[in-house]
Short mmCIF file of C-alpha atoms and ligand atoms in Angstrom, two decimals:
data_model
loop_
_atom_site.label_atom_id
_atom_site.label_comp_id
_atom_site.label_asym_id
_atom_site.label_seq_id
_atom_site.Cartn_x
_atom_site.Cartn_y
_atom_site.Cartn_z
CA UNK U 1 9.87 -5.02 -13.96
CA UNK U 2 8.22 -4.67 -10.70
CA UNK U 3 8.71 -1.36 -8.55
CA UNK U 4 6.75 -1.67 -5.32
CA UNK U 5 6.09 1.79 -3.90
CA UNK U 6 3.15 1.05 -1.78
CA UNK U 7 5.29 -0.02 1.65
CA UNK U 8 2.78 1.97 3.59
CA UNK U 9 -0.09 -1.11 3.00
CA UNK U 10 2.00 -3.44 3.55
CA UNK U 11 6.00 -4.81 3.16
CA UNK U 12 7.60 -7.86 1.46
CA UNK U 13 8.81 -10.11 4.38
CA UNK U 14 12.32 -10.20 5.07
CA UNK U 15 13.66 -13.21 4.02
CA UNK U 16 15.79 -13.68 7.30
CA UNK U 17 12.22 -13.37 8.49
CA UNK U 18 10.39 -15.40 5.95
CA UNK U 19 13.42 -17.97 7.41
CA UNK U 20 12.45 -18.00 10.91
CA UNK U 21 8.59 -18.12 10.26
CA UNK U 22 9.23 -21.14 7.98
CA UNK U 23 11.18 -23.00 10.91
CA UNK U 24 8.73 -21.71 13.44
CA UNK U 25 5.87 -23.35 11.50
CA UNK U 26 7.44 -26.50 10.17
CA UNK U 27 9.73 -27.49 12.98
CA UNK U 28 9.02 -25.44 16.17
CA UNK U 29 5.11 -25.81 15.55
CA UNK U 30 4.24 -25.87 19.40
CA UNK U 31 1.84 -24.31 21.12
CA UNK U 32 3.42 -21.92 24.02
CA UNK U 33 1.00 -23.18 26.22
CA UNK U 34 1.19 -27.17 26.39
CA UNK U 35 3.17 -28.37 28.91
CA UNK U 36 5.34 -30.65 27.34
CA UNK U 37 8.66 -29.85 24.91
CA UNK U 38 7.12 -29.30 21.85
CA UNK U 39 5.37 -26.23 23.82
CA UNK U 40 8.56 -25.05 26.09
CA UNK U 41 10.42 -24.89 22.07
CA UNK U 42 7.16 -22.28 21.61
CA UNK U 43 6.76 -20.43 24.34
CA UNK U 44 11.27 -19.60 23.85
CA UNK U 45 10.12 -18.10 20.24
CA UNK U 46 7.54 -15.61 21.99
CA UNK U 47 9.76 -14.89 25.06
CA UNK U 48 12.40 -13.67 22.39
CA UNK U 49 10.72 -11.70 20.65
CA UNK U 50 9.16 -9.98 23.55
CA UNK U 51 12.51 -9.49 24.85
CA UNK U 52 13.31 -7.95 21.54
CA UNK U 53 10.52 -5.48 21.00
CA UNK U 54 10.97 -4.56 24.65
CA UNK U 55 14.51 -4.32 24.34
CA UNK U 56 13.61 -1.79 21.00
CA UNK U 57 11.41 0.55 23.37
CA UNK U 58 13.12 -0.12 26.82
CA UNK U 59 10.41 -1.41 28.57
CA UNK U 60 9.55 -4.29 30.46
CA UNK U 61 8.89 -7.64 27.79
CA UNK U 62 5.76 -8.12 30.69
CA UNK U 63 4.22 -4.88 29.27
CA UNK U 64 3.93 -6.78 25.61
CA UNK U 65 0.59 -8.04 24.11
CA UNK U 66 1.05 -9.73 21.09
CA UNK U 67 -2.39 -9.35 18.85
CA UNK U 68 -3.39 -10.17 15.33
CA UNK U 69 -2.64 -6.67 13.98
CA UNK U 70 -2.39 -3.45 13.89
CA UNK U 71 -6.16 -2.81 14.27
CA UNK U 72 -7.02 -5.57 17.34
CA UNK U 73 -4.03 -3.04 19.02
CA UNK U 74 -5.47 -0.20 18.45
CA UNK U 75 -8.86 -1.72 19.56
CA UNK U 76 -7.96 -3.41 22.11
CA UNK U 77 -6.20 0.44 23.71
CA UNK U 78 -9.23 1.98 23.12
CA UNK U 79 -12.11 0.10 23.78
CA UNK U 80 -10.19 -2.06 26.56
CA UNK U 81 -9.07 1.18 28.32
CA UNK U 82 -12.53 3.14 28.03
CA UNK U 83 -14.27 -0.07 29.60
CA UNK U 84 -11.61 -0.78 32.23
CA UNK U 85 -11.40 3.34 33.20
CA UNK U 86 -15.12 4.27 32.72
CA UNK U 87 -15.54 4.94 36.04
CA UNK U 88 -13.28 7.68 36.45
CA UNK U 89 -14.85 9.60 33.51
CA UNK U 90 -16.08 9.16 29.77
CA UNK U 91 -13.90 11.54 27.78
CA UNK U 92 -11.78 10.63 24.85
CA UNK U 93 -9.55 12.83 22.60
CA UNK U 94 -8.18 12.11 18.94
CA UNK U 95 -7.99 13.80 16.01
CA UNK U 96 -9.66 13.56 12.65
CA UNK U 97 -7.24 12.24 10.86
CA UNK U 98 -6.54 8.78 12.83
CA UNK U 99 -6.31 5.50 10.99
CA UNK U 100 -10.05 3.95 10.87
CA UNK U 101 -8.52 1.39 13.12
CA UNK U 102 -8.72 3.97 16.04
CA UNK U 103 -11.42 6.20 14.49
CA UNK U 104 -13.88 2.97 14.11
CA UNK U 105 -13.06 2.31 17.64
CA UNK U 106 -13.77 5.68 19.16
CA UNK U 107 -17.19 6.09 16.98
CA UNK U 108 -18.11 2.35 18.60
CA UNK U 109 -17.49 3.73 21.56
CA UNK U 110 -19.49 7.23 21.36
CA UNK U 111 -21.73 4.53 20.78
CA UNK U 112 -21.41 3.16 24.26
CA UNK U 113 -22.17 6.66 25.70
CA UNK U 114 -18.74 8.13 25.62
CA UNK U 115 -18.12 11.49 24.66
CA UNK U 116 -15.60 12.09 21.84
CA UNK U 117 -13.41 14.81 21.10
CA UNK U 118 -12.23 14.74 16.91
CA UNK U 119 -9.61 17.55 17.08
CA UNK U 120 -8.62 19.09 13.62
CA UNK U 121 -4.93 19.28 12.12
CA UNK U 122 -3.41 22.63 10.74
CA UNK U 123 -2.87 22.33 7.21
CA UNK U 124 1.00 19.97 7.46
CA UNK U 125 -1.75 17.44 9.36
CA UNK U 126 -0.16 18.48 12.81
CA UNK U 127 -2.04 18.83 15.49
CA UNK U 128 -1.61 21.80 17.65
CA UNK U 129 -0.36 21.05 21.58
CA UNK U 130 -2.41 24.21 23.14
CA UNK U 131 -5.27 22.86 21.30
CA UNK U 132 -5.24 19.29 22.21
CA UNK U 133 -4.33 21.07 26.12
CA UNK U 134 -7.72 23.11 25.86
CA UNK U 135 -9.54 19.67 24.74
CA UNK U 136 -8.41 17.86 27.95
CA UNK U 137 -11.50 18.08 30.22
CA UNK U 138 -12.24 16.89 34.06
CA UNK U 139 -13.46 13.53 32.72
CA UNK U 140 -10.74 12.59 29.95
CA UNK U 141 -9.66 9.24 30.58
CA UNK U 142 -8.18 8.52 27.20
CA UNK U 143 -6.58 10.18 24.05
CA UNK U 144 -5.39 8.36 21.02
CA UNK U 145 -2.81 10.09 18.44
CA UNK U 146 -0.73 8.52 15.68
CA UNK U 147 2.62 8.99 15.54
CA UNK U 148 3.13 9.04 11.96
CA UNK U 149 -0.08 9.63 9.58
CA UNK U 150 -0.37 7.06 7.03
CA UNK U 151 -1.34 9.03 3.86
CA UNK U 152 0.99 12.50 4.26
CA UNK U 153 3.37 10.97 6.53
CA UNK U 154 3.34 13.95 9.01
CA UNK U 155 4.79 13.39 12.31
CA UNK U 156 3.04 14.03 15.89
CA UNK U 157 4.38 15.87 18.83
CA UNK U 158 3.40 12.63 20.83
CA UNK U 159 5.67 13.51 23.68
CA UNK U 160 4.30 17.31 24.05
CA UNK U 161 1.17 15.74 23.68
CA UNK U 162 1.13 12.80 26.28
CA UNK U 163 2.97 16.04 28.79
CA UNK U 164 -0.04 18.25 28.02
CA UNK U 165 -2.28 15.37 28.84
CA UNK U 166 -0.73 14.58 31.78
CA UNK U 167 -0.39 18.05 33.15
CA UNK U 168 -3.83 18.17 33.43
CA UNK U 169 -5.09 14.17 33.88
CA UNK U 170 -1.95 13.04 35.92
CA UNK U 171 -4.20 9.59 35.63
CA UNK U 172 -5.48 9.68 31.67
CA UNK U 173 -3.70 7.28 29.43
CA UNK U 174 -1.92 8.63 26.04
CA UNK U 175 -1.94 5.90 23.40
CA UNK U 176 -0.62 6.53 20.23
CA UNK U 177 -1.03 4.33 16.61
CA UNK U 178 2.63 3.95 15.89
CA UNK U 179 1.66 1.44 13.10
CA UNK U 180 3.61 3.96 10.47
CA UNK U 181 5.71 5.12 13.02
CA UNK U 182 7.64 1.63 14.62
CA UNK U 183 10.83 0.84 12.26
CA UNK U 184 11.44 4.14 11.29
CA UNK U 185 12.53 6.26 14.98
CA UNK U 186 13.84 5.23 18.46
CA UNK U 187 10.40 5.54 20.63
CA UNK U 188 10.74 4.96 24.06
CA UNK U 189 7.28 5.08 25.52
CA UNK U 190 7.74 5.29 28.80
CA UNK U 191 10.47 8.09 29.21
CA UNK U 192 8.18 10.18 25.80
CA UNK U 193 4.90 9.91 28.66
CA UNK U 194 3.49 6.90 26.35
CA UNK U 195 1.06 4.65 28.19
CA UNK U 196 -0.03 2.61 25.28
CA UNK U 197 1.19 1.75 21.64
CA UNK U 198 0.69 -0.21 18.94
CA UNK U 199 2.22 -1.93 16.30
CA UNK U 200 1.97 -4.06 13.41
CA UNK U 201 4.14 -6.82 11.82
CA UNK U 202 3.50 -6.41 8.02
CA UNK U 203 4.47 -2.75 7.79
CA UNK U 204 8.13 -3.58 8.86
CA UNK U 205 8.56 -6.41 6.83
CA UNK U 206 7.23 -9.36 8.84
CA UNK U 207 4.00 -11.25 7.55
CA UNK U 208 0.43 -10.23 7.84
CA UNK U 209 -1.70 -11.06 11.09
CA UNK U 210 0.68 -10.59 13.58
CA UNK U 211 0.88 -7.20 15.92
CA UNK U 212 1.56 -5.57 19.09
CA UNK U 213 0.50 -3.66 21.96
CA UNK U 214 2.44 -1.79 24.42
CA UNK U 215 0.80 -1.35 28.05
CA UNK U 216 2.37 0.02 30.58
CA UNK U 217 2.24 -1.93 33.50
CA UNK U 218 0.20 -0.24 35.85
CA UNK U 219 -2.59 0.89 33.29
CA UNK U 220 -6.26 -0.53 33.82
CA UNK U 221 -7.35 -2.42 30.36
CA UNK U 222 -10.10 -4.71 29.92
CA UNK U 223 -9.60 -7.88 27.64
CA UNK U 224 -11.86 -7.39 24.12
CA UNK U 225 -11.43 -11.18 23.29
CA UNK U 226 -12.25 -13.65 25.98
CA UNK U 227 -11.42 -17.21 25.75
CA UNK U 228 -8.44 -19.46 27.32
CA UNK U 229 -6.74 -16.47 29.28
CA UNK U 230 -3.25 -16.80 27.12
CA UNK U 231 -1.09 -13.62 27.38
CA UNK U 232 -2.33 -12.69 31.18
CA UNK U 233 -5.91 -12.68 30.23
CA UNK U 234 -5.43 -9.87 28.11
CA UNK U 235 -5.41 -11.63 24.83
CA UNK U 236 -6.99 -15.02 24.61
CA UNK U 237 -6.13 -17.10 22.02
CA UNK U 238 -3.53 -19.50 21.27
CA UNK U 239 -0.61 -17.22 20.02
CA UNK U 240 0.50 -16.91 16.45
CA UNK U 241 3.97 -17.92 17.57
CA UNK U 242 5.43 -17.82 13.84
CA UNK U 243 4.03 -14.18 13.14
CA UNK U 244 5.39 -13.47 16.96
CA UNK U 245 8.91 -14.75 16.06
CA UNK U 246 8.98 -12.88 12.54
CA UNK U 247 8.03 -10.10 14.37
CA UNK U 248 10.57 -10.35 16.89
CA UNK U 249 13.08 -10.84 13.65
CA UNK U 250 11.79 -7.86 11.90
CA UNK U 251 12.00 -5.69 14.49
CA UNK U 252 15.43 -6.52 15.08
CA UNK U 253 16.50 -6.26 11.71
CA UNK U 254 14.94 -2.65 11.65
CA UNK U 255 16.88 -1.14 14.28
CA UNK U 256 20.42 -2.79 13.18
CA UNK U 257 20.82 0.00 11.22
CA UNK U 258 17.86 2.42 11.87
CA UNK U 259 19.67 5.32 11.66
CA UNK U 260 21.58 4.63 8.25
CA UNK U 261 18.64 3.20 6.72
CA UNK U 262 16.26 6.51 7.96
CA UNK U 263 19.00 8.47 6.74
CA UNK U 264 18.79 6.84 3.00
CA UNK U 265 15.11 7.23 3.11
CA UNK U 266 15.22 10.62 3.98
CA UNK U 267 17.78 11.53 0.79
CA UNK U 268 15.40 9.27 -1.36
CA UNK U 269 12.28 10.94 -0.62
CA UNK U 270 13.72 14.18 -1.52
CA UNK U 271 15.33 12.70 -4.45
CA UNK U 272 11.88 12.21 -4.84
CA UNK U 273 10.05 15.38 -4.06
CA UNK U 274 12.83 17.47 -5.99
CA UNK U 275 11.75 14.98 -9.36
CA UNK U 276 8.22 15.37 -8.56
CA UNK U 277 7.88 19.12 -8.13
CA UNK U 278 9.64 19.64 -11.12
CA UNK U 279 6.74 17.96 -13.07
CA UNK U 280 4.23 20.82 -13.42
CA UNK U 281 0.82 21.23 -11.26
CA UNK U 282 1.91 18.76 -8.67
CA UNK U 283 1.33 19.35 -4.86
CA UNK U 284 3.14 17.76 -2.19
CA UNK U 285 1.18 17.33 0.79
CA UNK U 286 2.06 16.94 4.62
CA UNK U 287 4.90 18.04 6.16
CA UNK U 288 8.44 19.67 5.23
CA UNK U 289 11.57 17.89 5.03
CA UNK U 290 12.22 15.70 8.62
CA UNK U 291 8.99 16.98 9.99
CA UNK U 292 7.28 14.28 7.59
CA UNK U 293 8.48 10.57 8.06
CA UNK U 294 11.02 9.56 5.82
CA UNK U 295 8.74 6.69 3.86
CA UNK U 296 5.37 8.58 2.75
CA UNK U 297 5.08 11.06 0.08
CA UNK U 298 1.65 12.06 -0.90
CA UNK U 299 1.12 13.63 -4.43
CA UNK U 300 -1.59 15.59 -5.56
CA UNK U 301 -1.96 16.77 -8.95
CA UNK U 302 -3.72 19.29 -10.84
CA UNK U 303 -5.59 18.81 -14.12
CA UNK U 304 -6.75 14.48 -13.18
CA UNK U 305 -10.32 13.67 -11.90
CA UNK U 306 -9.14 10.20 -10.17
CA UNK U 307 -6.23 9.24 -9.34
CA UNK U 308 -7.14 5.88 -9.76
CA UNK U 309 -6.95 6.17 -13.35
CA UNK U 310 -3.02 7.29 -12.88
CA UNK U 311 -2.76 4.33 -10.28
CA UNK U 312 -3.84 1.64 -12.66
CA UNK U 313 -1.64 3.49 -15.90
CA UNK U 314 1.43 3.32 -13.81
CA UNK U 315 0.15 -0.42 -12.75
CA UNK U 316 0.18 -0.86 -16.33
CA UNK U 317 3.89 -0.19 -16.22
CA UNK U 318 4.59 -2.34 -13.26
CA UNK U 319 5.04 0.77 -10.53
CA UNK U 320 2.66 0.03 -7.68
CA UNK U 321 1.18 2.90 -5.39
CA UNK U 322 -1.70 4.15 -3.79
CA UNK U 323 -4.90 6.53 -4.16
CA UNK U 324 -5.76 7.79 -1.11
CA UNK U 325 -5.19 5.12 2.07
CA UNK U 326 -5.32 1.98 0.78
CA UNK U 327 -4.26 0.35 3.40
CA UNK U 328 -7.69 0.77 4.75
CA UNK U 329 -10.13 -0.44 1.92
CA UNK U 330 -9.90 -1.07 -1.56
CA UNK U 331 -13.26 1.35 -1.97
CA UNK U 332 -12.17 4.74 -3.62
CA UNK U 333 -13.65 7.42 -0.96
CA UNK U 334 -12.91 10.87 -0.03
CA UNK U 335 -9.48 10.94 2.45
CA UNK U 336 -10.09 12.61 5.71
CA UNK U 337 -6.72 13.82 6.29
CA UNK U 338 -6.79 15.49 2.81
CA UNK U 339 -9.90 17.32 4.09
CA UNK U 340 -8.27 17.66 7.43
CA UNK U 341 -5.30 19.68 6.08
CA UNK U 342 -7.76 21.85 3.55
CA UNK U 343 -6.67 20.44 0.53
CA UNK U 344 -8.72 22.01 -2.71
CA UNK U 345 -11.58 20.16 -3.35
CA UNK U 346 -10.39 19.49 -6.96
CA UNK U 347 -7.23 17.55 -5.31
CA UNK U 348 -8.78 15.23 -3.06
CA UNK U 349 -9.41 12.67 -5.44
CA UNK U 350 -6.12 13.80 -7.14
CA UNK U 351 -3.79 12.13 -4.49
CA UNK U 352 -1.25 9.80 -5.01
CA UNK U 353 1.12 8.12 -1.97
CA UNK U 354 3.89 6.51 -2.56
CA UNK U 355 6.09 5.14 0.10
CA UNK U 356 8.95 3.40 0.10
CA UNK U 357 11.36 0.70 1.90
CA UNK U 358 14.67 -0.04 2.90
CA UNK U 359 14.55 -2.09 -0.39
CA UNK U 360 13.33 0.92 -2.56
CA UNK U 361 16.41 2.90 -4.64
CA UNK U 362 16.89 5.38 -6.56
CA UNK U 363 16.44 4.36 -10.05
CA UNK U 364 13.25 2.83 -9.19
CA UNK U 365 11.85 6.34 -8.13
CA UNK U 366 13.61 7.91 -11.16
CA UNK U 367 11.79 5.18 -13.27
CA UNK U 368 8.36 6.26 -11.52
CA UNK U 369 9.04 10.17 -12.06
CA UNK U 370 9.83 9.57 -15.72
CA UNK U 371 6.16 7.16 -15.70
CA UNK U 372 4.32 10.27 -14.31
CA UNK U 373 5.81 12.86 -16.73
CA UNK U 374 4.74 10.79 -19.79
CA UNK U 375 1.33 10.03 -18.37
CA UNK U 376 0.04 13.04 -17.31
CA UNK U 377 -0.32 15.17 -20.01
CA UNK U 378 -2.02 12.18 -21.56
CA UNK U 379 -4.50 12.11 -18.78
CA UNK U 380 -5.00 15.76 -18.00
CA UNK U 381 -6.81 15.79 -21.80
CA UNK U 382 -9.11 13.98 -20.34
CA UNK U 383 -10.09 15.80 -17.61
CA UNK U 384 -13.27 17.79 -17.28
CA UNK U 385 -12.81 20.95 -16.65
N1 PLP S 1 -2.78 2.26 11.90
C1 PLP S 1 -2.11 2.80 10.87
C2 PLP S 1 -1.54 4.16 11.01
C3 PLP S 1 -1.95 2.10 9.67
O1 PLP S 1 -1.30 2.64 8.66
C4 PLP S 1 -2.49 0.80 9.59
C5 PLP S 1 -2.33 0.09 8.32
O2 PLP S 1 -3.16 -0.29 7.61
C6 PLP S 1 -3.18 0.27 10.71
C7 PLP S 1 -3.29 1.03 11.84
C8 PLP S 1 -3.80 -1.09 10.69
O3 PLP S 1 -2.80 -2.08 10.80
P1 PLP S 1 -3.12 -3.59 10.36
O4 PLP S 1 -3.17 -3.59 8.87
O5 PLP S 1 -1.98 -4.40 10.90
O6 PLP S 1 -4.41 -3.95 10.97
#
């Protein structure tokens, strides 16, 4: 028995997907950029799945920059848009509880001599408009906010946000991390005030090493990677054009039947919560009901030192999840959004997430609910108290 619960690091490939990729790379094996067949065959793979993405957000497919992942995109928004924009100040806003993706990138950068604004969350992880407003300063160029946090799952005013910044810096650019976010909601970045937005292939069911970045055409970026001038000089490199077609597949495949399939997730995780809560000393964390994304429940519970002793008992059983983010490193450490939403200190190394998939059901979180009830009072003896 396997029950994967751990969608939020990463997503078994589709296998319409897995199809395409396997075609790509054995048959269609071109590079985009040679001149001859082989290479026209290519460069159709990474015009359609430009087309689709842009098709997905209703922008232009022109405004696409494919990238290696999630992280180059978020990189690649901050660093290329401080460098390119420098001159019209050296402000940044985010929050503290960004993806280290972003947060790496903005600390590199406050590094560089920009100034950096971490703005705190109440305690759902939201973070509040009229703050972020009175954070906006004469020299803000840039502010970076997920749309969906990866460990609590809350979900961002992005459009209030972007407006707020806006109002204020009619010429600062609003990029949000919509890693978590991309699959699961319709997000249209340039009607929601989005100038940039990234993406990533694995978290929607396409392989690893393949992402996205949305730039509205018109914004001032600066390349990070510099090389053979492939995707407008933005992104050198030859292009992964298998991981570009997948994603172009997955992508698809996610918003055939978005709303149906948010609308399962959204009875399953409070299938979930209901099963969860009814287990004593448990804390859910993050937001309420739709104002947390339908695929991320983070547990806390009372009475257990490390959760990674419950994470490797219910690996035991064959029901995979994750302490803390660990999307972001396999090294135990204390969360920042736990701390940024004031969780007890006793709970922050008490946190479970578990998030799901379009191919997660029912029984399989029943099976995990029934896991936890039998293990924890078998692990709370051990707990110093
Ligand atoms: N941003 C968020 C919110 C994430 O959850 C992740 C996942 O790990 C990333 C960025 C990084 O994406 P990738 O693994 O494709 O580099």
């Amino acid at each position: 028995m396997e029950i994967y619960l751990d969608n939020s690091a990463t997503t078994r490939v589709a296998p319409e997907v897995a199809k395409l990729v396997h075609h790509v790379m054995c048959e269609d094996y071109g590079n985009p950029s040679s001149m001859h067949r082989k290479g026209l065959e290519a460069e159709r793979h990474v015009k359609r799945a430009a087309e689709t993405l842009a098709e997905i957000m209703k922008v232009k497919p022109a405004e696409l920059v494919f990238t290696s992942c999630g992280t180059e995109s978020d990189n690649l928004a901050l660093i290329g848009c401080a460098l390119a924009n420098q001159r019209a100040g050296r402000h940044i806003i985010t929050t503290q509880i960004e993806h280290p993706a972003v947060k790496n990138a903005a600390a590199y950068l406050e590094e560089q001599g920009f100034r950096v604004t971490y703005l705190p969350v109440d305690e759902t992880g939201s973070v509040r408009v009229e703050e972020f407003a009175g954070a906006v300063c004469d020299d803000t160029i840039l502010a970076s906010v997920m749309y969906v946090n990866n460990e609590i799952g809350t979900v961002q005013p992005v459009e209030a946000l972007a407006a707020a910044l806006h109002e204020k810096r009619q010429d600062a650019l609003f990029h949000t991390d919509a890693v978590q976010a991309f699959g699961k909601y319709r997000i249209y970045p340039s009607r929601m005030g989005i100038d940039l937005l990234s993406i990533s292939g694995h978290k929607i069911h396409a392989p690893k090493g393949i992402g996205a970045l949305y730039v509205r055409s018109g914004v001032k970026i600066r390349p990070i990677l510099f090389g053979g001038g492939q995707q407008n000089g933005l992104r050198s490199g030859t292009h992964n054009v298998s991981g570009i077609a997948g994603l172009g597949e997955a992508a698809a495949l996610a918003y055939r039947n978005m709303e149906e399939d948010t609308k399962r997730l959204y009875a399953l995780r409070a299938h979930f919560i209901a099963g969860i809560s009814q287990i004593e000393g448990t804390h859910i964390n993050g937001a309420p009901k739709e104002a947390g994304a339908p695929h991320i429940v983070s547990v806390s519970f009372d009475g257990i030192d490390r959760a990674e002793v419950l994470l490797h008992a219910l690996e035991e059983r064959g029901i995979y999840v994750s302490a803390g983010s660990a999307c972001a490193s396999n090294k135990p450490g204390i969360s920042a959004t736990l701390k940024g939403i004031g969780l007890d200190k006793k709970l922050l190394t008490a946190t479970l997430r578990f998030s799901f998939s379009v191919y997660t059901t029912q029984e399989e979180l029943d099976t995990a609910i029934s896991a936890l009830r039998e293990l924890l009072p078998f692990y709370r003896r051990f707990t110093r108290r």
